[in-house]
Tab-separated table of C-alpha atoms and ligand atoms in Angstrom:
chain	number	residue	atom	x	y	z
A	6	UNK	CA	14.381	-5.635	13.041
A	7	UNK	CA	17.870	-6.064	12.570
A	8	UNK	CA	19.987	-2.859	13.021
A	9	UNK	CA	22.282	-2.532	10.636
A	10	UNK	CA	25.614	-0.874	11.453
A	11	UNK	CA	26.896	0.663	8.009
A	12	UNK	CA	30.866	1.015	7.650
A	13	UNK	CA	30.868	4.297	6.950
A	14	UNK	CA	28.259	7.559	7.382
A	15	UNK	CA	25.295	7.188	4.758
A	16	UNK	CA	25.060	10.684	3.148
A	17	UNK	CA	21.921	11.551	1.457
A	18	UNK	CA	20.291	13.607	-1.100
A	19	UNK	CA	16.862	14.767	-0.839
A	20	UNK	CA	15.534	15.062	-4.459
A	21	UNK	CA	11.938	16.700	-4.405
A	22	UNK	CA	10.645	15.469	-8.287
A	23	UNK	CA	7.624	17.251	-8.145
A	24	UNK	CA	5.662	16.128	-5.302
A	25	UNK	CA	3.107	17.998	-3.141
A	26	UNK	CA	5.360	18.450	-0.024
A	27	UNK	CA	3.855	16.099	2.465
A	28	UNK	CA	6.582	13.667	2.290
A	29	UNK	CA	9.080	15.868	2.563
A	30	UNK	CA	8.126	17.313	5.583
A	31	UNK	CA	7.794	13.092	6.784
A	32	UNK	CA	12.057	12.864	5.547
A	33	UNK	CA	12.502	16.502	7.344
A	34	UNK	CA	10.718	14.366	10.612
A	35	UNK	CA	12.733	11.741	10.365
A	36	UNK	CA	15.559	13.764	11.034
A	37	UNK	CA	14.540	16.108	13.986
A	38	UNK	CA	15.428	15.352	17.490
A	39	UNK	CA	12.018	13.124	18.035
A	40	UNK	CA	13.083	10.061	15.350
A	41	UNK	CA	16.567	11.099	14.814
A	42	UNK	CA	18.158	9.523	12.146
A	43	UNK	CA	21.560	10.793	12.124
A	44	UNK	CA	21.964	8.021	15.167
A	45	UNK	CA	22.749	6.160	12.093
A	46	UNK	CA	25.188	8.225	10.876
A	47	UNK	CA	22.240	9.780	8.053
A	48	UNK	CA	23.226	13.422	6.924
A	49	UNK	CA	21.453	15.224	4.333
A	50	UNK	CA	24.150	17.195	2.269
A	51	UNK	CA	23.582	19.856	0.006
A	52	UNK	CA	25.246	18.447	-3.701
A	53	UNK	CA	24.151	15.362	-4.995
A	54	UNK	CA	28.333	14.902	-5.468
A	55	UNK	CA	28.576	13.686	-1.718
A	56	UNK	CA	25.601	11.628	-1.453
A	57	UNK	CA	25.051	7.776	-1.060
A	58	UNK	CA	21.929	7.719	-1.308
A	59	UNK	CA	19.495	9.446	-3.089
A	60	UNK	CA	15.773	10.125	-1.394
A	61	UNK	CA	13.033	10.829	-3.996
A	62	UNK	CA	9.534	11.956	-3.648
A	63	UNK	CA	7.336	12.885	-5.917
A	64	UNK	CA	6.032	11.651	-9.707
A	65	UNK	CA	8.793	13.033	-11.755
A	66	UNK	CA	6.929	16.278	-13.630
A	67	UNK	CA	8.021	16.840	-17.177
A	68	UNK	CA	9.659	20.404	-16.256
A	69	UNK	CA	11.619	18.481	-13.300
A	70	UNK	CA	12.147	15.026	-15.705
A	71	UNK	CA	15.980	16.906	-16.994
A	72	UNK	CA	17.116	18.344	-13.582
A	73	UNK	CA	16.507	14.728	-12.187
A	74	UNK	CA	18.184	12.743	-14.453
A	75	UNK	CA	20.842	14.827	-14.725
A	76	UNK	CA	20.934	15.368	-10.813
A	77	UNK	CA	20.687	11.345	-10.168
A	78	UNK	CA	23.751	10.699	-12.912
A	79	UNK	CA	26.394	13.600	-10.981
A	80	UNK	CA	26.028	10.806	-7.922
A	81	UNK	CA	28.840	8.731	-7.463
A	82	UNK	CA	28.771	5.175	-8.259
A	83	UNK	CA	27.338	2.892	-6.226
A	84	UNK	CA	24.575	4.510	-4.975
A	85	UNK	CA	21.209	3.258	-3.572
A	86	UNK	CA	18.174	5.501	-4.422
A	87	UNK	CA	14.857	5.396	-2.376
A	88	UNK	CA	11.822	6.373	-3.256
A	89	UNK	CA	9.323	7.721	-0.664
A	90	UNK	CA	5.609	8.040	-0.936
A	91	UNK	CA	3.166	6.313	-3.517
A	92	UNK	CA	3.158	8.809	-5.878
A	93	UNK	CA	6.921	8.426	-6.551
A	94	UNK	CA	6.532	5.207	-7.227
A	95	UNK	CA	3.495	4.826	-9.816
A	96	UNK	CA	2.110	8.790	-9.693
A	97	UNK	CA	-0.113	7.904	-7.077
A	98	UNK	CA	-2.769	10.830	-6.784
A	99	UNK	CA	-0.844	12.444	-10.084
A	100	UNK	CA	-1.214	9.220	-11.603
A	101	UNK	CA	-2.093	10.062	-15.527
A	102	UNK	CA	-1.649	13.953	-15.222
A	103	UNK	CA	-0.722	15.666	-18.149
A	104	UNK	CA	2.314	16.876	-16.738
A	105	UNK	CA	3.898	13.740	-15.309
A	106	UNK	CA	6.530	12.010	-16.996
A	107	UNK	CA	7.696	9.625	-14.256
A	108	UNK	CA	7.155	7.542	-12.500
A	109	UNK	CA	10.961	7.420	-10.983
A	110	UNK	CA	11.309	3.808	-11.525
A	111	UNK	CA	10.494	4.078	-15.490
A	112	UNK	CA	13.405	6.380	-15.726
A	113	UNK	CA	16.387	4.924	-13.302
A	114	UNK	CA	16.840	1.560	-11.580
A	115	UNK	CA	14.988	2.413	-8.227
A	116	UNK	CA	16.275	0.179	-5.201
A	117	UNK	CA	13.971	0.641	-1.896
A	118	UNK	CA	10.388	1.652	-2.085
A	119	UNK	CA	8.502	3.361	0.998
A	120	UNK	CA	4.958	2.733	0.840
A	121	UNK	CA	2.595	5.542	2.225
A	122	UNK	CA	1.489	9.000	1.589
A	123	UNK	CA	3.329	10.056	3.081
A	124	UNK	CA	4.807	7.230	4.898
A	125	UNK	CA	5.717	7.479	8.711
A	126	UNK	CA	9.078	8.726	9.734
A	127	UNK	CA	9.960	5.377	10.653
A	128	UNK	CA	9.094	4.198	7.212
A	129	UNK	CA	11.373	6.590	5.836
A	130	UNK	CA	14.256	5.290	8.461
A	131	UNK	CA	13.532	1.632	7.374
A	132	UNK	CA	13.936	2.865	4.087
A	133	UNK	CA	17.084	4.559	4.274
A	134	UNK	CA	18.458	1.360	6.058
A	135	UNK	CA	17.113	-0.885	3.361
A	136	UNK	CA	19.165	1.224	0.904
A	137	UNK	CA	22.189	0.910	3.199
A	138	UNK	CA	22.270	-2.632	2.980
A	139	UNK	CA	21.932	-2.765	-1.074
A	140	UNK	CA	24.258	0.034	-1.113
A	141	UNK	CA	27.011	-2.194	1.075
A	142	UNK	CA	26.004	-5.146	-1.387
A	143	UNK	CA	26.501	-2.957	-4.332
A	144	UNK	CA	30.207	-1.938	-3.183
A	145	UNK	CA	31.129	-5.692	-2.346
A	146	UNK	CA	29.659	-5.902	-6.250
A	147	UNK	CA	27.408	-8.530	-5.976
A	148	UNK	CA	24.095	-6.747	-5.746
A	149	UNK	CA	21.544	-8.435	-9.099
A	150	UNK	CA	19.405	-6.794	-9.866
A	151	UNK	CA	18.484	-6.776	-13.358
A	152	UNK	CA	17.719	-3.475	-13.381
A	153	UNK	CA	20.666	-1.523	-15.350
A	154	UNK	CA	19.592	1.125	-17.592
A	155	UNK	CA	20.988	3.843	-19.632
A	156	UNK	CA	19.696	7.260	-19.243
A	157	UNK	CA	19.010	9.728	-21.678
A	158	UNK	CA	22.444	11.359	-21.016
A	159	UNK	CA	24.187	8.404	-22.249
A	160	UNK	CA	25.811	6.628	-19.182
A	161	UNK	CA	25.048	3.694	-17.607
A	162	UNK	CA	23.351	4.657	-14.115
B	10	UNK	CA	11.382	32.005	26.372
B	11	UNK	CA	10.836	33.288	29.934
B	12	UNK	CA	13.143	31.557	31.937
B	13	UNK	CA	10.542	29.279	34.132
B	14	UNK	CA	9.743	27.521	30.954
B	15	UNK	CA	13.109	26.832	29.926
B	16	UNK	CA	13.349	25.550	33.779
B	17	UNK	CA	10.737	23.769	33.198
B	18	UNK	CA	11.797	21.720	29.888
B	19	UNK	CA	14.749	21.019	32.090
B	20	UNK	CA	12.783	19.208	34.748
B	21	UNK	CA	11.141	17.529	32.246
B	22	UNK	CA	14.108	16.254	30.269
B	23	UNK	CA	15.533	14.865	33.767
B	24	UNK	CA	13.092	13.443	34.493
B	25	UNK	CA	11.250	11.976	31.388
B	26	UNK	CA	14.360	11.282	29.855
B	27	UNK	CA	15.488	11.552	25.786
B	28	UNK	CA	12.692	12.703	23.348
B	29	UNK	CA	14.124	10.306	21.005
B	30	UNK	CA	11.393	7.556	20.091
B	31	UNK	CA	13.766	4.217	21.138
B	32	UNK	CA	12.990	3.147	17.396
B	33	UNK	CA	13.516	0.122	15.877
B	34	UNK	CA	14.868	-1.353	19.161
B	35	UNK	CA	11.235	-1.216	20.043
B	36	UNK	CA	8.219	-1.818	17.691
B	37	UNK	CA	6.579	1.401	16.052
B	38	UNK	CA	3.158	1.942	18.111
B	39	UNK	CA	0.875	3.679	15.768
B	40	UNK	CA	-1.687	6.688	16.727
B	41	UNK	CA	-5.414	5.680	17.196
B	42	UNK	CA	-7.142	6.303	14.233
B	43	UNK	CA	-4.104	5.476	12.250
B	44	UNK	CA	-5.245	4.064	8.585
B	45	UNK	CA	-3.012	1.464	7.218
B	46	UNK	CA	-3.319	-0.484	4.586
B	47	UNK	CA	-7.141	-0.837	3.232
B	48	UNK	CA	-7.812	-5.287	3.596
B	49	UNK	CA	-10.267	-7.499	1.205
B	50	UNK	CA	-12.954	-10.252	2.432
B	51	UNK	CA	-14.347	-11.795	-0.479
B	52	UNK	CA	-16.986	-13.431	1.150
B	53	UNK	CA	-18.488	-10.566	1.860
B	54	UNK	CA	-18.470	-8.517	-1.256
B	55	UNK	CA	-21.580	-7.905	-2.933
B	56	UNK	CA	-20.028	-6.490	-6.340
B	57	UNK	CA	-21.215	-3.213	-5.900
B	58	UNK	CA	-18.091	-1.756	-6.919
B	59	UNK	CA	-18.636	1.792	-5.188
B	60	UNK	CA	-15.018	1.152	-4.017
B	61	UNK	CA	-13.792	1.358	-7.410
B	62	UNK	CA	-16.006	4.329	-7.782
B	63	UNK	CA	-14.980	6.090	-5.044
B	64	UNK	CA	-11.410	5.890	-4.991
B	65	UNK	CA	-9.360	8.714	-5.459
B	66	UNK	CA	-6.320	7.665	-7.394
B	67	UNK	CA	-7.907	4.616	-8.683
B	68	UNK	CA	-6.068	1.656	-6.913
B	69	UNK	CA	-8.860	-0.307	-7.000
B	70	UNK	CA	-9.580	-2.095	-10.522
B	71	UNK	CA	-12.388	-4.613	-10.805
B	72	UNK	CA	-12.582	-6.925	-13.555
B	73	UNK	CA	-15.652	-8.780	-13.918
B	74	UNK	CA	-15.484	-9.599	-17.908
B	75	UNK	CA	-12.192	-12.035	-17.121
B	76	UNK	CA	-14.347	-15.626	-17.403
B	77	UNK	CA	-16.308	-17.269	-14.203
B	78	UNK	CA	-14.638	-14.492	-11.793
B	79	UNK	CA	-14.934	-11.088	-10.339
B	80	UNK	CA	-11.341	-10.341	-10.053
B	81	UNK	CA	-10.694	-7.416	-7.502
B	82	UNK	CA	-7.378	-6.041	-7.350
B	83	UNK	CA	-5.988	-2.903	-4.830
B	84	UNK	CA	-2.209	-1.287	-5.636
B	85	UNK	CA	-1.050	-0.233	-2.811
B	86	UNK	CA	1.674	1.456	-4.745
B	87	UNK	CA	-1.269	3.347	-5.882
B	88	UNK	CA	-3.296	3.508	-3.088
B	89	UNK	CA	-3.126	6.852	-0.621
B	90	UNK	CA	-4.721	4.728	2.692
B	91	UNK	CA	-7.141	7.375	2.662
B	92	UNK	CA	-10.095	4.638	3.553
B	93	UNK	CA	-12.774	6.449	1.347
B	94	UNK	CA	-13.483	2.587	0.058
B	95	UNK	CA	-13.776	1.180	3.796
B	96	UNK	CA	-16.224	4.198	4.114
B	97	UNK	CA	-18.073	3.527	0.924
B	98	UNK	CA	-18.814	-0.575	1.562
B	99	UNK	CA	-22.401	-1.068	1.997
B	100	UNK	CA	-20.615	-4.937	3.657
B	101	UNK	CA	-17.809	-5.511	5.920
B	102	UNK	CA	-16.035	-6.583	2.619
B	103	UNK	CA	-13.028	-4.014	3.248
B	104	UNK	CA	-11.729	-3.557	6.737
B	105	UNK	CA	-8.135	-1.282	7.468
B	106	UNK	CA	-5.293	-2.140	9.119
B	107	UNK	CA	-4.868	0.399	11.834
B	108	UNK	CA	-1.772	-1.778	13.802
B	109	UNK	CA	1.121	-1.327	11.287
B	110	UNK	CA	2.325	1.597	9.418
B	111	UNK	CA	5.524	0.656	8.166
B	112	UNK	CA	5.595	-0.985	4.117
B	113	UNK	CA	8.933	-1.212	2.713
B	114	UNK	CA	10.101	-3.169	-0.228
B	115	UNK	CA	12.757	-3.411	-2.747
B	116	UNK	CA	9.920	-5.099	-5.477
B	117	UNK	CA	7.493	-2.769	-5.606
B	118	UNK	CA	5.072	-5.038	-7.785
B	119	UNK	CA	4.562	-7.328	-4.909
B	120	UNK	CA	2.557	-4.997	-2.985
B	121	UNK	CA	-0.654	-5.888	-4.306
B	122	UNK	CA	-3.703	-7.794	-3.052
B	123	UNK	CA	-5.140	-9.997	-5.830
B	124	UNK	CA	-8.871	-11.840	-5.007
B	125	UNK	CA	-12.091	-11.886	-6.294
B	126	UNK	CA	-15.401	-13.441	-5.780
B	127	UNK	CA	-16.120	-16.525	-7.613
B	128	UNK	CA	-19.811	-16.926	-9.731
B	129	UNK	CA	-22.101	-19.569	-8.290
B	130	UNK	CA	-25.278	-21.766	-10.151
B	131	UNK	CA	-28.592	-20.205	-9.232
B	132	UNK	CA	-29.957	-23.371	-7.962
B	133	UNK	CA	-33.215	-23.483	-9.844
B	134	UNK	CA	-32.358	-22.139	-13.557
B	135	UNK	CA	-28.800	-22.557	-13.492
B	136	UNK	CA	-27.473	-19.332	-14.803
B	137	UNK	CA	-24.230	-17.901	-13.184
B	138	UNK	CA	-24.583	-14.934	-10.646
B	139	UNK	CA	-22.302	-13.492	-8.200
B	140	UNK	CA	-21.494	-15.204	-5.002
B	141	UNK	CA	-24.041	-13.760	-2.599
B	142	UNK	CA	-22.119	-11.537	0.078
B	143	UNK	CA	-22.403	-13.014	3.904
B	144	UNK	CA	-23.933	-9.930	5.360
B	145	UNK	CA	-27.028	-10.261	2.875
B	146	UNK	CA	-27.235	-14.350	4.078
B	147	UNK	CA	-26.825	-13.215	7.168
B	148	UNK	CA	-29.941	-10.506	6.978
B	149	UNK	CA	-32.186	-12.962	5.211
B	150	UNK	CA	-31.177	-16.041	7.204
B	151	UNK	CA	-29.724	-15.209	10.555
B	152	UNK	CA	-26.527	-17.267	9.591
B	153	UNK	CA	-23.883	-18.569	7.371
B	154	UNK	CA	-23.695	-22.041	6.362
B	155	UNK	CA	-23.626	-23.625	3.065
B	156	UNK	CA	-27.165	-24.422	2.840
B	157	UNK	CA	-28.397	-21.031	3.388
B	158	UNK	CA	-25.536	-19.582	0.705
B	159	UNK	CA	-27.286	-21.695	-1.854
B	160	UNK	CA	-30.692	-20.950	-0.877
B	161	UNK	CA	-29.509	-17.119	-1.361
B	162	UNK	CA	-27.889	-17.926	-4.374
B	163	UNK	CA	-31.214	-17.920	-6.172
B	164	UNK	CA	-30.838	-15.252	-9.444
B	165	UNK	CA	-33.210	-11.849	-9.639
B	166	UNK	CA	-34.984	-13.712	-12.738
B	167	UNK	CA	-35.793	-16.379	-11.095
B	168	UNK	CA	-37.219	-14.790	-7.354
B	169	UNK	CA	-39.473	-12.262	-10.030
B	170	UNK	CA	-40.432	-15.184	-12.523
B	171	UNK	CA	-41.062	-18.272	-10.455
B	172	UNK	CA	-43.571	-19.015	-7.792
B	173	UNK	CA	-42.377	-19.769	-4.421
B	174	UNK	CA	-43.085	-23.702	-4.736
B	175	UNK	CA	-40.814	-23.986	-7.511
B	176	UNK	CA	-37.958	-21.966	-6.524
B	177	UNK	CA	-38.155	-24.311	-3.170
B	178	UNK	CA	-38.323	-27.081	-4.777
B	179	UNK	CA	-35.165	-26.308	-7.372
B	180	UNK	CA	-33.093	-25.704	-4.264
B	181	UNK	CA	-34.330	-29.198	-2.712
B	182	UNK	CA	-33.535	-30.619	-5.984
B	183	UNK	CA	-30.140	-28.695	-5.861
B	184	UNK	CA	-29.082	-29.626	-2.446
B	185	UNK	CA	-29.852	-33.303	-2.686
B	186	UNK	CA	-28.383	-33.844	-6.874
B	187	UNK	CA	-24.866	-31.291	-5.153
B	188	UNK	CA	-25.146	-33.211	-1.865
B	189	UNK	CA	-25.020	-29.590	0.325
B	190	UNK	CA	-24.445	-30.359	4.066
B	191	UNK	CA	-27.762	-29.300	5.811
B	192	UNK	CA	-28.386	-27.060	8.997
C	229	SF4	S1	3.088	10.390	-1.783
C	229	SF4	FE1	1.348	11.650	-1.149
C	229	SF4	S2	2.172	12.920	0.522
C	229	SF4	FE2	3.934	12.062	-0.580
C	229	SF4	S3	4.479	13.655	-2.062
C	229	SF4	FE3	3.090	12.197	-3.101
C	229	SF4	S4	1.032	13.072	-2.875
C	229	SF4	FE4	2.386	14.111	-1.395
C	230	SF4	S1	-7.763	3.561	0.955
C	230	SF4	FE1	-8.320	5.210	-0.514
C	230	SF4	S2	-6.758	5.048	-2.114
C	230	SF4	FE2	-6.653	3.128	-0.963
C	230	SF4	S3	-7.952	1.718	-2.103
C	230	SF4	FE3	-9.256	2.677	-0.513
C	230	SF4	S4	-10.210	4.487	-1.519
C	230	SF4	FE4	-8.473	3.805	-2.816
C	231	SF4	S1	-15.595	-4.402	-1.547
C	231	SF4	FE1	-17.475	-3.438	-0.756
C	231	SF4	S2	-17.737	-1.563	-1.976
C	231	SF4	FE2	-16.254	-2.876	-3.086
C	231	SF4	S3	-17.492	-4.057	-4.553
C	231	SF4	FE3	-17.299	-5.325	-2.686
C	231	SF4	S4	-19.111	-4.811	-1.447
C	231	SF4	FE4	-18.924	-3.184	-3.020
């Protein structure tokens, strides 16, 4: 695999949408000592206002469906979003619940998927450098991807 | 931490080096036992769908209403490599991948395995029944060629209805009219 080197730090924003935990304890591994992302430059910060990247697990719940869009549209544009485990991206175990109103990709143009549930640590790394790349495409502005959609609060996202 | 311990973590990091795994300048190794994605032989599926039965989230979806095919289809978006299917084949039919653990894509809807099992003639009445799996040749012929598929291939009707002199003779019949290669 090629390793990318990004120009600048990737900053990212773990958004939990409802999922049973397991994967975020996988993103939480992928940034201890043992797999270390931040040799990348990775950093989780704390407001969705200084992230690149956004890192989503879980199936979207209808309590959490508000909070996330609204989270995902205070990110500055461009910005890549991942989505980690299966049940972010079709519900996975959750998959028809009554209290599921995602998945992620039905409600905002998702970019990188990370199969797995959870997926490795690695995975997750992979992942994040995936989204690097389509983030570095999307500031040169020519990233296509068909996918542009307009969220429920009105802006393009 | 009593202090020989600490002393101890020091000789260790001297002398083993960084903790840090030296990923991806070096390929992942998986643990043993690691369950990867769940893979599909269809020449060895019976069409007992206990897979589809078993599986907890329901990747697996088996059409066999879709024409002259038993289409068999696994999600992995779906899927939670939990190998309850692997354990539930009476066949070989599903076998896991336990050397790769990393599946990443930006288009999600690739990830899927599309196959099925095609329907073949019973050779004496000609009705359409499901491509005998090579495990059951195997067990009733000690191998797998195409002669001993079609002499398998005979339908339930037809092995309770029919003596054994006619259902041998249909399949001579068959095999010279379909020109099978012979053992
Ligand atoms: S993908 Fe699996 S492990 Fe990850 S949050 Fe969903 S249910 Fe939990
Ligand atoms: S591994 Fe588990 S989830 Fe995946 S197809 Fe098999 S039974 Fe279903
Ligand atoms: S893959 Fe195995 S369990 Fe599934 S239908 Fe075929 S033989 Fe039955």
């Amino acid at each position: 695999m090629d390793i990318l080197k990004p120009e600048k730090s990737l900053w990212i924003y773990h958004l939990n949408t409802g999922s049973c935990n397991g994967c975020d304890i996988e993103i939480l591994a992928a940034l201890t000592p043992k797999y270390d992302a931040e040799r990348f430059g990775v950093k989780l910060v704390g407001s969705p206002r200084h992230a690149d990247i956004v890192v989503a697990t879980g199936p979207v719940t209808a309590v959490a469906k508000e909070s996330v869009l609204r989270v995902i549209d205070q990110v500055p544009d461009p910005k890549a979003i991942v989505v980690v485990g299966v049940c972010g991206i079709t519900g996975g175990v959750f998959r028809g619940g009554y209290s599921v109103a995602g998945p992620l990709d039905t409600l905002v143009p998702v970019d990188v998927y990370v199969f797995g549930c959870p997926p490795k640590p690695e995975g997750i790394m992979v992942g994040i450098l995936k989204a690097a790349e389509v983030l570095e495409l999307k500031r040169k502005g020519n990233y296509h991807k068909e996918v542009v959609k307009i969220s429920e609060h009105g802006e393009t996202i | 931490m009593p202090f020989g311990e600490i002393f101890g973590k020091l000789v260790d990091t001297l002398i083993g080096g960084p903790v840090v795994k030296p990923f991806p300048k070096e390929p992942v190794k998986v643990p043993p036992k690691w369950r990867g994605k769940p893979q599909y032989d269809s020449e060895d599926c019976t069409g007992c769908r206990q897979c589809e039965r078993v599986c907890p989230p329901s990747a697996i979806t088996i059409d066999d209403k879709k024409g002259d095919f038993f289409h068999y289809e696994i999600d992995y978006g779906v899927c939670i490599y939990c190998w309850y299917c692997i354990d539930a084949c009476p066949t070989t039919a599903l076998s896991g991948d336990d050397k790769s653990g990393l599946y990443v894509d930006t288009d999600r809807t690739k990830e899927k395995l599309n196959d099925g099992v095609p329907y073949v003639e019973c050779p004496v009445c000609g009705s359409k029944i499901l491509r005998p799996a090579r495990t059951l040749v195997v067990r009733q012929f000690k191998k797998y060629t195409p002669e001993t598929l079609v002499r398998a291939s005979v339908c339930p009707k037809c092995r309770r209805e029919k003596t054994p002199e006619e259902i041998e003779a249909g399949i001579e019949k068959y095999i010279e009219e379909h020109a099978v290669p012979r053992d």
